[in-house]
Amino acid sequence: MTIYAYLETFQPRLFQTFGNALRSNNLSHAYLLDGEAGTPLKETAFYLAKSLVCDNPNPYACNTCASCLRFDEGNYTDFFFFDGEEISIKKESVLQLEKAFSMTSVEQKGVLIYVMHNVENMTIEAINALLKFLEEPARNVYAFLTTNNEHNVLPTIKSRSQILHVQLIERTKLLELCKFMPLDDKDKELLIPFYNFPNLILEEANTERYPLYKDALLSVLTAFSENPKIGYLKAHELIAPLRDRFIIKRVFTYFALFFKDVINFRVDRPLLFPSFTPLLSALHKTLHNPLALTVKTYEVSKKVEDNVNINLLVDELLIAMIKDTTL
């Protein structure tokens, strides 16, 4: 699915608002894209930015002209991208941007554009530098900022930006969109809670990390449902060595989601992971209080960001699970 089709079909308000601004040449100097985790904020920001430099806009980017192709290849000189998804955006990045934008644009379009992804992950120094940049916007300079929670963005940044909300696609519609993807139903169900756009689901499924955390998750839960002590050993064998904190946190979040689904299974509610019904049934028989474990798992997951030793976190969660066993 193209971003254009995604915006037109599932984000009609954003599509119309920004389209009207393009047609009337009445653009804001800064846009703040707000959407829950899993929505294609970065991809949307890139497409809106590309629409400002397209040679044949309709009014959105055509994706086929020379400027669009160069933009997609990362060769458009007057475009800058700063990613706060995994590491904080530092003051030095904003100062670098200011220096670059103090010069005349290189491209014929004469516009200077920057995207800051996950602005809530900026350092205080970077935020202060960005505020100065937003307070006195230069002519033909456009910003696209993204956030997973606009409440975590300073009011002063929000007041200087036009906020565009990116809505979640309903789970049933998303499953329908993924129907013809070259993926097993189990993979689709596992990835949909984290990615609310078909392209992102397929992209993650094809990463090297996905089979690592998928195997660790399912192997540990299966072993635990059969023998909690074996599950404990399996967790230390498969989860602790992963090391990457993104992957570790993803595994812990999956634990919480599976515990929630055990509750759904227990009270006959629709399941998040219907393809894993045999595993959920086994966990239902093994666990006494999956609700308490769900809360505990989220607590453990938060500690991943605090650089707590991974082995200790695995211990903390698995011991809590063993204490909750009915076996």
mmCIF file of C-alpha atoms in Angstrom:
data_model
loop_
_atom_site.group_PDB
_atom_site.id
_atom_site.type_symbol
_atom_site.label_atom_id
_atom_site.label_comp_id
_atom_site.label_asym_id
_atom_site.label_seq_id
_atom_site.Cartn_x
_atom_site.Cartn_y
_atom_site.Cartn_z
ATOM 1 C CA MET A 1 0.000 0.000 0.000
ATOM 2 C CA THR A 2 1.340 3.427 -0.926
ATOM 3 C CA ILE A 3 1.403 6.247 1.604
ATOM 4 C CA TYR A 4 -0.877 8.220 -0.718
ATOM 5 C CA ALA A 5 -3.512 5.442 -0.643
ATOM 6 C CA TYR A 6 -3.057 5.070 3.113
ATOM 7 C CA LEU A 7 -3.651 8.780 3.742
ATOM 8 C CA GLU A 8 -6.560 9.033 1.325
ATOM 9 C CA THR A 9 -8.343 5.953 2.702
ATOM 10 C CA PHE A 10 -7.510 5.894 6.407
ATOM 11 C CA GLN A 11 -6.482 9.482 7.234
ATOM 12 C CA PRO A 12 -9.091 11.545 5.303
ATOM 13 C CA ARG A 13 -8.919 14.585 7.591
ATOM 14 C CA LEU A 14 -5.132 14.830 7.381
ATOM 15 C CA PHE A 15 -5.268 14.112 3.644
ATOM 16 C CA GLN A 16 -7.765 16.902 3.009
ATOM 17 C CA THR A 17 -6.130 19.429 5.368
ATOM 18 C CA PHE A 18 -2.635 19.119 3.978
ATOM 19 C CA GLY A 19 -3.897 18.749 0.410
ATOM 20 C CA ASN A 20 -5.796 22.032 0.688
ATOM 21 C CA ALA A 21 -2.671 23.730 2.052
ATOM 22 C CA LEU A 22 -0.671 22.451 -0.915
ATOM 23 C CA ARG A 23 -3.271 23.605 -3.430
ATOM 24 C CA SER A 24 -3.589 27.076 -1.931
ATOM 25 C CA ASN A 25 0.134 27.378 -1.198
ATOM 26 C CA ASN A 26 -0.833 28.221 2.378
ATOM 27 C CA LEU A 27 1.496 25.920 4.294
ATOM 28 C CA SER A 28 2.358 26.208 7.986
ATOM 29 C CA HIS A 29 6.048 26.526 8.733
ATOM 30 C CA ALA A 30 5.817 23.548 11.137
ATOM 31 C CA TYR A 31 3.606 20.464 11.388
ATOM 32 C CA LEU A 32 3.388 18.108 14.348
ATOM 33 C CA LEU A 33 2.227 14.606 13.385
ATOM 34 C CA ASP A 34 0.704 12.846 16.382
ATOM 35 C CA GLY A 35 -0.105 9.135 16.312
ATOM 36 C CA GLU A 36 0.102 6.089 18.545
ATOM 37 C CA ALA A 37 3.076 3.737 18.355
ATOM 38 C CA GLY A 38 2.834 1.640 15.201
ATOM 39 C CA THR A 39 1.344 4.331 12.982
ATOM 40 C CA PRO A 40 3.617 5.265 10.043
ATOM 41 C CA LEU A 41 4.562 8.701 11.360
ATOM 42 C CA LYS A 42 8.021 8.818 9.811
ATOM 43 C CA GLU A 43 6.774 7.541 6.467
ATOM 44 C CA THR A 44 3.923 10.082 6.471
ATOM 45 C CA ALA A 45 6.269 12.937 7.387
ATOM 46 C CA PHE A 46 8.615 11.951 4.557
ATOM 47 C CA TYR A 47 5.760 11.842 2.049
ATOM 48 C CA LEU A 48 4.377 15.225 3.085
ATOM 49 C CA ALA A 49 7.887 16.670 2.866
ATOM 50 C CA LYS A 50 8.407 15.098 -0.556
ATOM 51 C CA SER A 51 5.174 16.683 -1.748
ATOM 52 C CA LEU A 52 6.799 20.107 -1.287
ATOM 53 C CA VAL A 53 9.550 19.316 -3.789
ATOM 54 C CA CYS A 54 7.732 17.122 -6.335
ATOM 55 C CA ASP A 55 8.022 18.262 -9.976
ATOM 56 C CA ASN A 56 4.501 17.082 -10.843
ATOM 57 C CA PRO A 57 2.367 17.311 -7.660
ATOM 58 C CA ASN A 58 -1.320 16.409 -7.775
ATOM 59 C CA PRO A 59 -1.084 18.187 -5.174
ATOM 60 C CA TYR A 60 0.715 15.314 -3.424
ATOM 61 C CA ALA A 61 4.020 13.834 -4.549
ATOM 62 C CA CYS A 62 3.857 11.755 -7.732
ATOM 63 C CA ASN A 63 6.674 9.399 -6.626
ATOM 64 C CA THR A 64 7.968 9.113 -10.208
ATOM 65 C CA CYS A 65 9.602 12.441 -11.084
ATOM 66 C CA ALA A 66 13.333 13.082 -10.741
ATOM 67 C CA SER A 67 12.930 15.082 -7.511
ATOM 68 C CA CYS A 68 10.770 12.383 -5.881
ATOM 69 C CA LEU A 69 13.211 9.644 -6.857
ATOM 70 C CA ARG A 70 16.174 11.608 -5.529
ATOM 71 C CA PHE A 71 14.253 12.297 -2.317
ATOM 72 C CA ASP A 72 13.540 8.574 -1.874
ATOM 73 C CA GLU A 73 17.200 7.776 -2.473
ATOM 74 C CA GLY A 74 18.279 10.267 0.194
ATOM 75 C CA ASN A 75 19.961 12.531 -2.354
ATOM 76 C CA TYR A 76 17.812 15.648 -1.991
ATOM 77 C CA THR A 77 20.265 18.234 -0.699
ATOM 78 C CA ASP A 78 17.809 20.554 1.058
ATOM 79 C CA PHE A 79 16.223 17.855 3.220
ATOM 80 C CA PHE A 80 17.434 16.875 6.708
ATOM 81 C CA PHE A 81 16.249 14.015 8.917
ATOM 82 C CA PHE A 82 16.825 13.503 12.657
ATOM 83 C CA ASP A 83 15.665 10.260 14.248
ATOM 84 C CA GLY A 84 14.787 10.208 17.949
ATOM 85 C CA GLU A 85 13.268 6.722 17.874
ATOM 86 C CA GLU A 86 16.210 4.894 19.433
ATOM 87 C CA ILE A 87 18.501 7.673 20.678
ATOM 88 C CA SER A 88 17.759 11.202 21.886
ATOM 89 C CA ILE A 89 18.055 14.108 19.474
ATOM 90 C CA LYS A 90 20.886 16.284 20.781
ATOM 91 C CA LYS A 91 21.440 20.052 20.724
ATOM 92 C CA GLU A 92 24.271 19.551 18.247
ATOM 93 C CA SER A 93 21.779 18.248 15.672
ATOM 94 C CA VAL A 94 19.644 21.389 15.934
ATOM 95 C CA LEU A 95 22.713 23.624 15.711
ATOM 96 C CA GLN A 96 23.829 21.690 12.644
ATOM 97 C CA LEU A 97 20.407 22.311 11.144
ATOM 98 C CA GLU A 98 20.535 26.027 11.906
ATOM 99 C CA LYS A 99 23.943 26.315 10.281
ATOM 100 C CA ALA A 100 22.815 24.488 7.159
ATOM 101 C CA PHE A 101 19.633 26.557 6.860
ATOM 102 C CA SER A 102 21.490 29.834 7.288
ATOM 103 C CA MET A 103 22.779 29.274 3.773
ATOM 104 C CA THR A 104 20.857 29.574 0.515
ATOM 105 C CA SER A 105 19.006 26.498 -0.654
ATOM 106 C CA VAL A 106 20.832 24.391 -3.210
ATOM 107 C CA GLU A 107 17.873 22.890 -5.045
ATOM 108 C CA GLN A 108 15.802 24.803 -7.603
ATOM 109 C CA LYS A 109 12.635 24.482 -5.511
ATOM 110 C CA GLY A 110 14.128 26.914 -3.014
ATOM 111 C CA VAL A 111 12.620 25.215 0.055
ATOM 112 C CA LEU A 112 14.477 23.813 3.053
ATOM 113 C CA ILE A 113 12.802 20.938 4.895
ATOM 114 C CA TYR A 114 13.573 18.923 7.997
ATOM 115 C CA VAL A 115 11.887 16.005 9.761
ATOM 116 C CA MET A 116 12.409 15.336 13.474
ATOM 117 C CA HIS A 117 11.037 11.916 14.350
ATOM 118 C CA ASN A 118 9.856 11.379 17.948
ATOM 119 C CA VAL A 119 10.493 14.904 19.223
ATOM 120 C CA GLU A 120 9.511 13.812 22.731
ATOM 121 C CA ASN A 121 12.929 12.141 22.796
ATOM 122 C CA MET A 122 14.885 15.381 22.483
ATOM 123 C CA THR A 123 17.242 16.559 25.196
ATOM 124 C CA ILE A 124 16.310 19.741 27.079
ATOM 125 C CA GLU A 125 19.155 21.589 25.361
ATOM 126 C CA ALA A 126 17.941 20.444 21.949
ATOM 127 C CA ILE A 127 14.370 21.522 22.744
ATOM 128 C CA ASN A 128 15.525 25.005 23.728
ATOM 129 C CA ALA A 129 17.530 25.295 20.516
ATOM 130 C CA LEU A 130 14.583 24.078 18.449
ATOM 131 C CA LEU A 131 12.236 26.598 20.088
ATOM 132 C CA LYS A 132 14.469 29.440 18.959
ATOM 133 C CA PHE A 133 14.394 27.969 15.473
ATOM 134 C CA LEU A 134 10.580 27.713 15.488
ATOM 135 C CA GLU A 135 10.001 31.164 16.983
ATOM 136 C CA GLU A 136 11.645 32.912 14.062
ATOM 137 C CA PRO A 137 10.930 30.685 11.064
ATOM 138 C CA ALA A 138 12.839 31.661 7.955
ATOM 139 C CA ARG A 139 10.981 31.984 4.675
ATOM 140 C CA ASN A 140 10.586 28.692 2.779
ATOM 141 C CA VAL A 141 11.734 26.581 5.723
ATOM 142 C CA TYR A 142 9.335 23.790 6.687
ATOM 143 C CA ALA A 143 9.406 21.405 9.650
ATOM 144 C CA PHE A 144 7.675 18.061 10.136
ATOM 145 C CA LEU A 145 7.847 16.850 13.738
ATOM 146 C CA THR A 146 6.429 13.534 14.931
ATOM 147 C CA THR A 147 5.354 12.198 18.306
ATOM 148 C CA ASN A 148 3.636 9.132 19.746
ATOM 149 C CA ASN A 149 2.050 11.291 22.434
ATOM 150 C CA GLU A 150 1.441 15.000 21.940
ATOM 151 C CA HIS A 151 0.997 15.376 25.729
ATOM 152 C CA ASN A 152 4.721 14.682 26.062
ATOM 153 C CA VAL A 153 5.550 17.569 23.730
ATOM 154 C CA LEU A 154 6.120 20.997 25.241
ATOM 155 C CA PRO A 155 3.181 23.398 24.817
ATOM 156 C CA THR A 156 5.556 25.953 23.313
ATOM 157 C CA ILE A 157 6.397 23.536 20.485
ATOM 158 C CA LYS A 158 2.747 22.636 19.946
ATOM 159 C CA SER A 159 1.715 26.282 19.856
ATOM 160 C CA ARG A 160 4.177 26.905 17.029
ATOM 161 C CA SER A 161 3.034 23.928 14.966
ATOM 162 C CA GLN A 162 -0.097 22.798 13.206
ATOM 163 C CA ILE A 163 -1.067 19.444 14.716
ATOM 164 C CA LEU A 164 -2.124 16.654 12.353
ATOM 165 C CA HIS A 165 -3.502 13.504 14.001
ATOM 166 C CA VAL A 166 -2.782 10.062 12.519
ATOM 167 C CA GLN A 167 -5.552 7.629 13.475
ATOM 168 C CA LEU A 168 -5.149 3.904 14.071
ATOM 169 C CA ILE A 169 -6.557 1.472 11.516
ATOM 170 C CA GLU A 170 -9.025 -0.894 13.195
ATOM 171 C CA ARG A 171 -7.587 -4.356 13.801
ATOM 172 C CA THR A 172 -10.159 -6.126 11.601
ATOM 173 C CA LYS A 173 -9.461 -3.767 8.684
ATOM 174 C CA LEU A 174 -5.730 -4.142 9.168
ATOM 175 C CA LEU A 175 -6.022 -7.936 9.095
ATOM 176 C CA GLU A 176 -8.004 -7.632 5.878
ATOM 177 C CA LEU A 177 -5.314 -5.419 4.343
ATOM 178 C CA CYS A 178 -2.697 -8.025 5.282
ATOM 179 C CA LYS A 179 -4.756 -10.879 3.869
ATOM 180 C CA PHE A 180 -2.691 -11.367 0.726
ATOM 181 C CA MET A 181 0.700 -10.710 2.267
ATOM 182 C CA PRO A 182 3.254 -13.526 1.916
ATOM 183 C CA LEU A 183 3.134 -14.081 5.675
ATOM 184 C CA ASP A 184 1.791 -16.796 7.923
ATOM 185 C CA ASP A 185 -1.301 -15.824 9.951
ATOM 186 C CA LYS A 186 0.729 -16.292 13.126
ATOM 187 C CA ASP A 187 3.247 -13.689 12.001
ATOM 188 C CA LYS A 188 0.492 -11.228 11.093
ATOM 189 C CA GLU A 189 -1.135 -11.640 14.507
ATOM 190 C CA LEU A 190 2.185 -11.217 16.303
ATOM 191 C CA LEU A 191 3.117 -8.028 14.435
ATOM 192 C CA ILE A 192 -0.205 -6.187 14.237
ATOM 193 C CA PRO A 193 -0.093 -5.038 17.905
ATOM 194 C CA PHE A 194 3.111 -3.128 17.102
ATOM 195 C CA TYR A 195 2.687 -1.983 13.490
ATOM 196 C CA ASN A 196 -0.465 -0.273 12.233
ATOM 197 C CA PHE A 197 0.475 -0.171 8.562
ATOM 198 C CA PRO A 198 0.824 -3.184 6.220
ATOM 199 C CA ASN A 199 4.183 -2.050 4.820
ATOM 200 C CA LEU A 200 5.681 -1.824 8.317
ATOM 201 C CA ILE A 201 4.381 -5.290 9.204
ATOM 202 C CA LEU A 202 6.029 -6.840 6.158
ATOM 203 C CA GLU A 203 9.210 -4.838 6.714
ATOM 204 C CA GLU A 204 9.564 -6.022 10.329
ATOM 205 C CA ALA A 205 8.766 -9.620 9.388
ATOM 206 C CA ASN A 206 11.741 -9.559 7.015
ATOM 207 C CA THR A 207 14.250 -8.195 9.532
ATOM 208 C CA GLU A 208 16.949 -10.367 11.082
ATOM 209 C CA ARG A 209 15.724 -9.551 14.578
ATOM 210 C CA TYR A 210 12.115 -10.725 14.151
ATOM 211 C CA PRO A 211 12.797 -14.506 14.131
ATOM 212 C CA LEU A 212 15.092 -14.019 17.127
ATOM 213 C CA TYR A 213 12.496 -12.524 19.442
ATOM 214 C CA LYS A 214 9.656 -14.591 17.973
ATOM 215 C CA ASP A 215 11.515 -17.845 18.686
ATOM 216 C CA ALA A 216 12.549 -16.700 22.165
ATOM 217 C CA LEU A 217 8.981 -15.719 23.054
ATOM 218 C CA LEU A 218 7.231 -18.852 21.801
ATOM 219 C CA SER A 219 9.900 -21.285 22.998
ATOM 220 C CA VAL A 220 9.867 -19.879 26.539
ATOM 221 C CA LEU A 221 6.072 -19.696 26.810
ATOM 222 C CA THR A 222 5.655 -23.217 25.415
ATOM 223 C CA ALA A 223 8.296 -24.659 27.743
ATOM 224 C CA PHE A 224 6.820 -22.782 30.704
ATOM 225 C CA SER A 225 3.293 -24.046 30.013
ATOM 226 C CA GLU A 226 4.624 -27.605 30.121
ATOM 227 C CA ASN A 227 7.113 -27.244 32.988
ATOM 228 C CA PRO A 228 7.700 -23.849 34.693
ATOM 229 C CA LYS A 229 11.224 -24.778 35.815
ATOM 230 C CA ILE A 230 12.212 -25.740 32.267
ATOM 231 C CA GLY A 231 10.634 -22.479 31.096
ATOM 232 C CA TYR A 232 12.839 -20.575 33.551
ATOM 233 C CA LEU A 233 15.977 -22.199 32.133
ATOM 234 C CA LYS A 234 14.787 -21.646 28.579
ATOM 235 C CA ALA A 235 14.285 -17.924 29.289
ATOM 236 C CA HIS A 236 17.885 -17.551 30.445
ATOM 237 C CA GLU A 237 19.037 -19.549 27.445
ATOM 238 C CA LEU A 238 17.102 -17.589 24.806
ATOM 239 C CA ILE A 239 16.125 -14.145 26.164
ATOM 240 C CA ALA A 240 19.100 -12.941 28.205
ATOM 241 C CA PRO A 241 21.654 -13.413 25.358
ATOM 242 C CA LEU A 242 19.624 -11.211 22.997
ATOM 243 C CA ARG A 243 21.189 -8.113 24.666
ATOM 244 C CA ASP A 244 19.558 -5.574 22.338
ATOM 245 C CA ARG A 245 17.247 -3.653 24.658
ATOM 246 C CA PHE A 246 14.676 -3.000 21.939
ATOM 247 C CA ILE A 247 14.340 -6.756 21.403
ATOM 248 C CA ILE A 248 14.287 -7.513 25.138
ATOM 249 C CA LYS A 249 11.537 -4.971 25.712
ATOM 250 C CA ARG A 250 9.603 -6.345 22.742
ATOM 251 C CA VAL A 251 9.755 -9.869 24.230
ATOM 252 C CA PHE A 252 8.553 -8.647 27.637
ATOM 253 C CA THR A 253 5.697 -6.731 26.005
ATOM 254 C CA TYR A 254 4.684 -9.899 24.172
ATOM 255 C CA PHE A 255 4.601 -11.736 27.511
ATOM 256 C CA ALA A 256 2.133 -9.133 28.781
ATOM 257 C CA LEU A 257 -0.008 -9.425 25.644
ATOM 258 C CA PHE A 258 -0.120 -13.209 25.921
ATOM 259 C CA PHE A 259 -1.104 -12.954 29.596
ATOM 260 C CA LYS A 260 -3.914 -10.597 28.545
ATOM 261 C CA ASP A 261 -4.980 -13.111 25.935
ATOM 262 C CA VAL A 262 -5.072 -15.868 28.555
ATOM 263 C CA ILE A 263 -7.631 -13.698 30.344
ATOM 264 C CA ASN A 264 -9.551 -13.298 27.062
ATOM 265 C CA PHE A 265 -9.436 -17.064 26.574
ATOM 266 C CA ARG A 266 -10.625 -17.630 30.139
ATOM 267 C CA VAL A 267 -13.696 -15.372 29.795
ATOM 268 C CA ASP A 268 -14.418 -16.250 26.150
ATOM 269 C CA ARG A 269 -13.554 -12.844 24.648
ATOM 270 C CA PRO A 270 -12.076 -12.322 21.151
ATOM 271 C CA LEU A 271 -8.371 -13.237 21.110
ATOM 272 C CA LEU A 272 -5.441 -11.133 19.981
ATOM 273 C CA PHE A 273 -3.642 -14.306 18.926
ATOM 274 C CA PRO A 274 -6.294 -16.817 17.790
ATOM 275 C CA SER A 275 -3.695 -18.833 15.846
ATOM 276 C CA PHE A 276 -2.023 -19.574 19.181
ATOM 277 C CA THR A 277 -5.126 -20.979 20.891
ATOM 278 C CA PRO A 278 -3.403 -24.270 21.922
ATOM 279 C CA LEU A 279 -0.633 -22.296 23.671
ATOM 280 C CA LEU A 280 -3.167 -19.973 25.331
ATOM 281 C CA SER A 281 -5.124 -23.018 26.507
ATOM 282 C CA ALA A 282 -1.971 -24.517 28.022
ATOM 283 C CA LEU A 283 -1.067 -21.250 29.749
ATOM 284 C CA HIS A 284 -4.643 -20.971 31.033
ATOM 285 C CA LYS A 285 -4.160 -24.290 32.802
ATOM 286 C CA THR A 286 -0.712 -23.335 34.113
ATOM 287 C CA LEU A 287 -1.277 -19.783 35.379
ATOM 288 C CA HIS A 288 -3.342 -18.799 38.387
ATOM 289 C CA ASN A 289 -3.579 -15.004 38.030
ATOM 290 C CA PRO A 290 -2.628 -13.757 34.519
ATOM 291 C CA LEU A 291 -3.919 -10.255 35.327
ATOM 292 C CA ALA A 292 -1.365 -9.781 38.099
ATOM 293 C CA LEU A 293 1.335 -11.144 35.794
ATOM 294 C CA THR A 294 0.323 -8.664 33.088
ATOM 295 C CA VAL A 295 0.900 -5.782 35.495
ATOM 296 C CA LYS A 296 4.166 -7.298 36.706
ATOM 297 C CA THR A 297 5.421 -7.764 33.158
ATOM 298 C CA TYR A 298 4.825 -4.116 32.258
ATOM 299 C CA GLU A 299 6.710 -3.117 35.413
ATOM 300 C CA VAL A 300 9.654 -5.282 34.389
ATOM 301 C CA SER A 301 9.505 -3.973 30.818
ATOM 302 C CA LYS A 302 9.869 -0.363 31.988
ATOM 303 C CA LYS A 303 13.098 -1.274 33.794
ATOM 304 C CA VAL A 304 14.704 -2.240 30.476
ATOM 305 C CA GLU A 305 15.026 1.476 29.659
ATOM 306 C CA ASP A 306 16.765 2.069 33.003
ATOM 307 C CA ASN A 307 19.662 -0.191 31.974
ATOM 308 C CA VAL A 308 18.911 -2.769 34.664
ATOM 309 C CA ASN A 309 20.829 -6.028 34.147
ATOM 310 C CA ILE A 310 18.863 -8.224 31.710
ATOM 311 C CA ASN A 311 19.525 -11.434 33.648
ATOM 312 C CA LEU A 312 18.021 -9.836 36.754
ATOM 313 C CA LEU A 313 14.933 -8.772 34.807
ATOM 314 C CA VAL A 314 14.488 -12.259 33.352
ATOM 315 C CA ASP A 315 14.807 -13.640 36.883
ATOM 316 C CA GLU A 316 12.275 -11.164 38.252
ATOM 317 C CA LEU A 317 9.647 -11.996 35.637
ATOM 318 C CA LEU A 318 10.104 -15.776 35.514
ATOM 319 C CA ILE A 319 10.160 -16.139 39.307
ATOM 320 C CA ALA A 320 6.881 -14.191 39.445
ATOM 321 C CA MET A 321 5.467 -16.544 36.804
ATOM 322 C CA ILE A 322 6.628 -19.645 38.714
ATOM 323 C CA LYS A 323 5.031 -18.348 41.923
ATOM 324 C CA ASP A 324 1.776 -17.904 40.007
ATOM 325 C CA THR A 325 1.736 -21.407 38.572
ATOM 326 C CA THR A 326 -1.089 -23.795 39.352
ATOM 327 C CA LEU A 327 1.079 -26.841 38.698
#
